[in-house]
Structure formats: structure tokens, C-alpha cells
XYZ file of C-alpha atoms in Angstrom:
245
model
C 0.000 0.000 0.000
C 1.464 3.310 -1.042
C 0.926 6.005 1.568
C 1.270 9.734 1.086
C 0.216 12.170 3.748
C 1.351 14.682 6.309
C 4.892 15.942 6.620
C 6.252 12.885 4.798
C 4.619 13.929 1.554
C 7.091 15.458 -0.895
C 5.641 16.277 -4.300
C 8.180 17.011 -6.978
C 6.227 20.071 -8.039
C 2.994 21.896 -7.381
C 1.235 24.653 -9.309
C -1.224 27.100 -7.849
C -4.173 29.068 -9.219
C -6.165 31.634 -7.265
C -9.583 33.061 -8.115
C -9.776 35.448 -11.028
C -13.507 36.088 -11.573
C -13.096 37.825 -14.905
C -11.463 34.770 -16.467
C -14.584 32.894 -17.451
C -15.876 30.988 -14.441
C -12.974 28.679 -13.620
C -10.811 29.883 -10.762
C -8.906 27.083 -9.159
C -5.910 25.820 -7.301
C -4.098 23.234 -9.330
C -2.070 20.590 -7.543
C 0.097 18.167 -9.505
C 1.646 15.066 -8.035
C 4.073 12.447 -9.311
C 6.383 10.819 -6.791
C 4.166 9.599 -3.987
C 0.896 9.443 -5.851
C 1.679 7.682 -9.109
C 0.214 4.419 -7.840
C -3.247 5.879 -7.340
C -3.398 7.498 -10.737
C -2.846 11.112 -9.667
C 0.108 12.379 -11.663
C 1.465 15.601 -13.074
C -0.529 17.505 -15.601
C 2.438 17.009 -17.930
C 1.304 13.393 -18.255
C -2.306 14.405 -18.619
C -1.377 16.894 -21.283
C -0.115 14.093 -23.513
C -3.748 13.141 -24.003
C -4.934 16.713 -24.456
C -4.045 18.973 -27.321
C -4.450 22.635 -27.999
C -7.755 23.401 -29.701
C -7.940 23.272 -33.445
C -10.307 25.950 -34.615
C -10.996 28.246 -37.488
C -8.771 31.325 -37.530
C -9.968 34.149 -35.300
C -9.446 37.875 -35.730
C -7.582 39.154 -32.656
C -6.983 42.732 -31.597
C -4.982 42.430 -28.385
C -2.166 44.974 -28.219
C 0.625 44.487 -25.701
C -0.797 45.231 -22.224
C -0.870 43.857 -18.667
C -1.049 40.089 -19.023
C -4.191 39.674 -16.917
C -6.094 42.110 -19.122
C -4.788 40.425 -22.259
C -5.919 37.016 -21.013
C -9.383 38.424 -20.371
C -9.605 39.543 -23.966
C -8.180 36.264 -25.246
C -10.764 34.066 -23.500
C -13.556 36.377 -24.616
C -12.394 35.983 -28.211
C -11.836 32.222 -28.121
C -14.367 30.910 -25.618
C -11.638 28.918 -23.867
C -11.352 28.607 -20.095
C -8.165 29.793 -18.366
C -6.885 28.606 -14.980
C -4.049 30.577 -13.487
C -2.557 32.110 -10.400
C -3.085 35.854 -10.616
C 0.388 36.297 -9.128
C 1.789 34.782 -12.327
C 0.185 37.534 -14.384
C 1.096 40.359 -12.012
C 3.831 42.574 -13.405
C 3.962 40.751 -16.737
C 3.144 42.267 -20.102
C 1.612 40.286 -22.940
C 2.893 39.975 -26.433
C 1.114 41.829 -29.232
C -1.622 39.732 -30.863
C -3.243 41.568 -33.744
C -4.335 39.744 -36.841
C -5.997 36.493 -37.831
C -4.619 33.419 -36.051
C -5.641 30.004 -34.804
C -6.351 30.031 -31.066
C -3.205 28.113 -30.118
C -0.974 30.302 -32.261
C -2.485 33.445 -30.754
C -1.907 32.110 -27.241
C 1.765 31.519 -27.989
C 2.082 35.085 -29.245
C 0.253 36.410 -26.205
C 2.685 34.676 -23.829
C 5.793 35.495 -25.829
C 8.458 36.948 -23.560
C 6.482 36.369 -20.343
C 8.399 33.322 -19.125
C 5.113 31.413 -18.927
C 3.691 28.431 -20.740
C 0.365 26.583 -20.859
C -0.889 23.033 -20.550
C -4.352 21.941 -21.654
C -6.187 19.919 -18.992
C -9.292 19.604 -21.164
C -10.113 20.322 -24.770
C -11.155 23.892 -23.957
C -9.397 24.517 -20.633
C -5.769 25.495 -20.177
C -3.562 26.182 -17.189
C -1.037 28.995 -17.171
C 2.266 27.849 -15.656
C 5.801 29.064 -15.116
C 8.189 27.892 -17.801
C 10.021 24.692 -16.761
C 13.100 26.591 -15.587
C 10.974 28.542 -13.078
C 8.821 25.723 -11.699
C 11.262 24.621 -9.007
C 11.466 28.164 -7.643
C 7.669 28.379 -7.534
C 7.453 25.136 -5.571
C 10.129 26.156 -3.089
C 8.307 29.413 -2.339
C 5.246 27.610 -0.962
C 4.558 27.275 2.746
C 5.594 23.929 4.286
C 2.279 23.955 6.142
C 0.396 24.264 2.872
C 2.490 21.558 1.250
C 1.702 19.236 4.151
C -2.000 19.958 3.703
C -1.789 18.961 0.050
C -0.642 15.571 1.299
C -3.724 15.352 3.507
C -5.917 16.226 0.538
C -4.321 13.524 -1.575
C -4.668 10.891 1.124
C -8.283 11.853 1.805
C -9.307 11.784 -1.840
C -7.558 8.473 -2.425
C -9.295 6.976 0.595
C -12.710 8.213 -0.551
C -12.308 6.953 -4.115
C -10.848 3.616 -3.062
C -13.746 2.917 -0.701
C -16.198 3.116 -3.592
C -15.795 0.179 -5.970
C -17.242 2.106 -8.849
C -15.024 5.125 -8.215
C -11.647 3.484 -7.591
C -8.898 5.281 -9.516
C -6.784 3.461 -12.034
C -8.919 3.065 -15.142
C -10.338 6.505 -15.789
C -9.360 10.131 -16.279
C -11.148 13.150 -14.871
C -10.640 16.606 -13.442
C -12.515 17.912 -10.410
C -12.707 21.170 -8.504
C -13.092 21.106 -4.698
C -13.893 23.742 -2.094
C -12.942 22.832 1.485
C -14.857 24.290 4.442
C -13.332 25.528 7.692
C -14.176 22.217 9.384
C -12.253 20.188 6.788
C -15.331 18.932 4.929
C -15.701 19.318 1.180
C -18.481 21.888 0.984
C -18.689 21.819 -2.788
C -17.233 19.778 -5.629
C -17.549 19.840 -9.375
C -16.293 17.294 -11.873
C -15.025 18.688 -15.186
C -15.817 16.294 -18.007
C -16.770 12.632 -17.778
C -15.012 9.319 -17.258
C -17.157 7.964 -20.072
C -19.234 5.849 -17.695
C -22.306 7.482 -16.115
C -22.270 5.127 -13.131
C -18.613 5.916 -12.409
C -19.325 9.643 -12.732
C -22.114 9.413 -10.161
C -20.024 7.373 -7.736
C -17.074 9.765 -8.064
C -19.338 12.751 -7.447
C -20.778 11.092 -4.347
C -17.338 10.100 -3.057
C -15.957 13.623 -3.444
C -18.965 15.230 -1.775
C -18.433 13.075 1.307
C -14.707 13.726 1.771
C -13.765 15.205 5.130
C -10.150 15.974 5.979
C -8.799 15.633 9.519
C -7.778 19.281 9.646
C -9.191 22.574 8.380
C -7.273 24.335 5.619
C -4.340 26.331 7.019
C -4.426 30.099 7.028
C -3.992 31.536 3.560
C -4.656 28.233 1.802
C -5.801 29.035 -1.731
C -9.028 27.553 -3.022
C -10.692 25.944 -4.803
C -8.499 22.910 -5.522
C -8.264 21.423 -9.002
C -7.488 17.698 -9.008
C -6.243 15.775 -12.053
C -6.638 11.993 -12.037
C -5.379 9.783 -14.866
C -5.348 6.027 -15.575
C -2.640 3.828 -14.092
C -0.142 2.166 -16.364
C -0.105 -1.654 -16.473
C 3.176 -1.744 -14.567
C 1.913 0.381 -11.659
C 1.009 -1.277 -8.368
C -2.564 -0.577 -7.266
C -2.847 2.163 -4.673
C -6.037 0.971 -2.918
C -5.659 -1.348 0.039
C -9.282 -2.554 -0.142
C -9.917 -5.735 -2.179
């Protein structure tokens, strides 16, 4: 049984998104795990991104001159209809590239982020996450509070426990993304699944399992919410992460 919780949990990287109400309606905290959580099917969004591609769409006429990055992203999502997830601190102090002309959505996004030191990963066909470029990701991780990092371990352990206890929701064979809001008593006060596993029964069981999660501790002071969870299928060589038969 692979265990990952508390102070012993050491993710190799974590990315964070805080609410930005103007950016469509997704405002989330993205956590990515590899080391301790590979066996339960929760891995980095880099792995998830291999199954997701940038949208292919008809060319769009853009008129986004160079400006504060947050404002430029607002205009970009309005023009494309895509959903953006990002930490507003990533946009602060950064200036977008100039995007004026007719471009495909993915090409325009590259131009918009040119020179910002940021990149994107698509977690769904129409949803992307804004991230530091690979060279900056380690610095972002190291800047996070140890108390918050420990709480991420509690979240992972709690979600794994909840999913494993439901036969129809056990991770390992499906992919999905979910957004969670955690109340001051440690209970999940709201959850929302993004997309489907492809099986209605599994979707319902996952929804029920997530709604009933309760963590042993309340979120620490300053903990950013909501939390965006990425779960992907296990490879055939991976040992199962659920201890229940």
C-alpha cells in the first residue's frame, strides 16, 4: 500500500491558481503530483497533457495589443471561448505579447505569452492552465509554505481513501478533473467534476465520493481555493494504490 500524507509527503512540483472572476468561471488551485501518488493514478498535468491537445479551430481575428497580461488574457478568452486557470500572481507585473491579426487560437496564445516566461498546458479540450516555464517551476514550488504543502498531502490521502472505498469510483482506469472547495471544518463543501469518465455510473459514484470527503484538519491560514485535481489512468506496470480488495 502506497501512503502519502502529512509531513512525509514530498511532491516534486505543485502549481497554484487563485480566483480570477473575470477569467470565465474557472478559478482554481491546481495541484500536480508524481512521486508519492503515481500508484493511485494522480500524476502531473504534464502526463495528462499528452492526451490533451491545444484546440484546433478556425482562424480568429484578434486585436490584443501588448498590455498587462491579466487584461490580455481576459480579452483572449472572450475571443476564443476557452477557459483559463491561473494564479493571478503569475500575471502580475507581466506584459503580454502583441496579438493583432488572424490566427488560430493556439498560435495566438503563444504570441500572447511570448516573452512572459510562462507556458500553458491543456487539462481539457477547452481549458488550459497557465504555468511558469520549466526553468521557473522549481522556484515556484520552493516558495510555498511547508504547512500548505503538508496539507496537500492530507488532501491527496483523503481523496484516495474516498475513491478507493467506492468500488465504482476506484482510480486506475479513468481520467477526470474535479474542482473542490474545502470548508473551515475540513469537509468538502462543494465539488464539481469537469468532463466525464465515459461511464455514467462511475461519474455518479465519483461525485458522491468527493462530496463526502472530510479531511482531519481545516485548511491552514492563507490556503488558496478551490483545488483542481487531475486523475489519470494507471499504467499496467503500476502497483494498485487501494488497500481494499
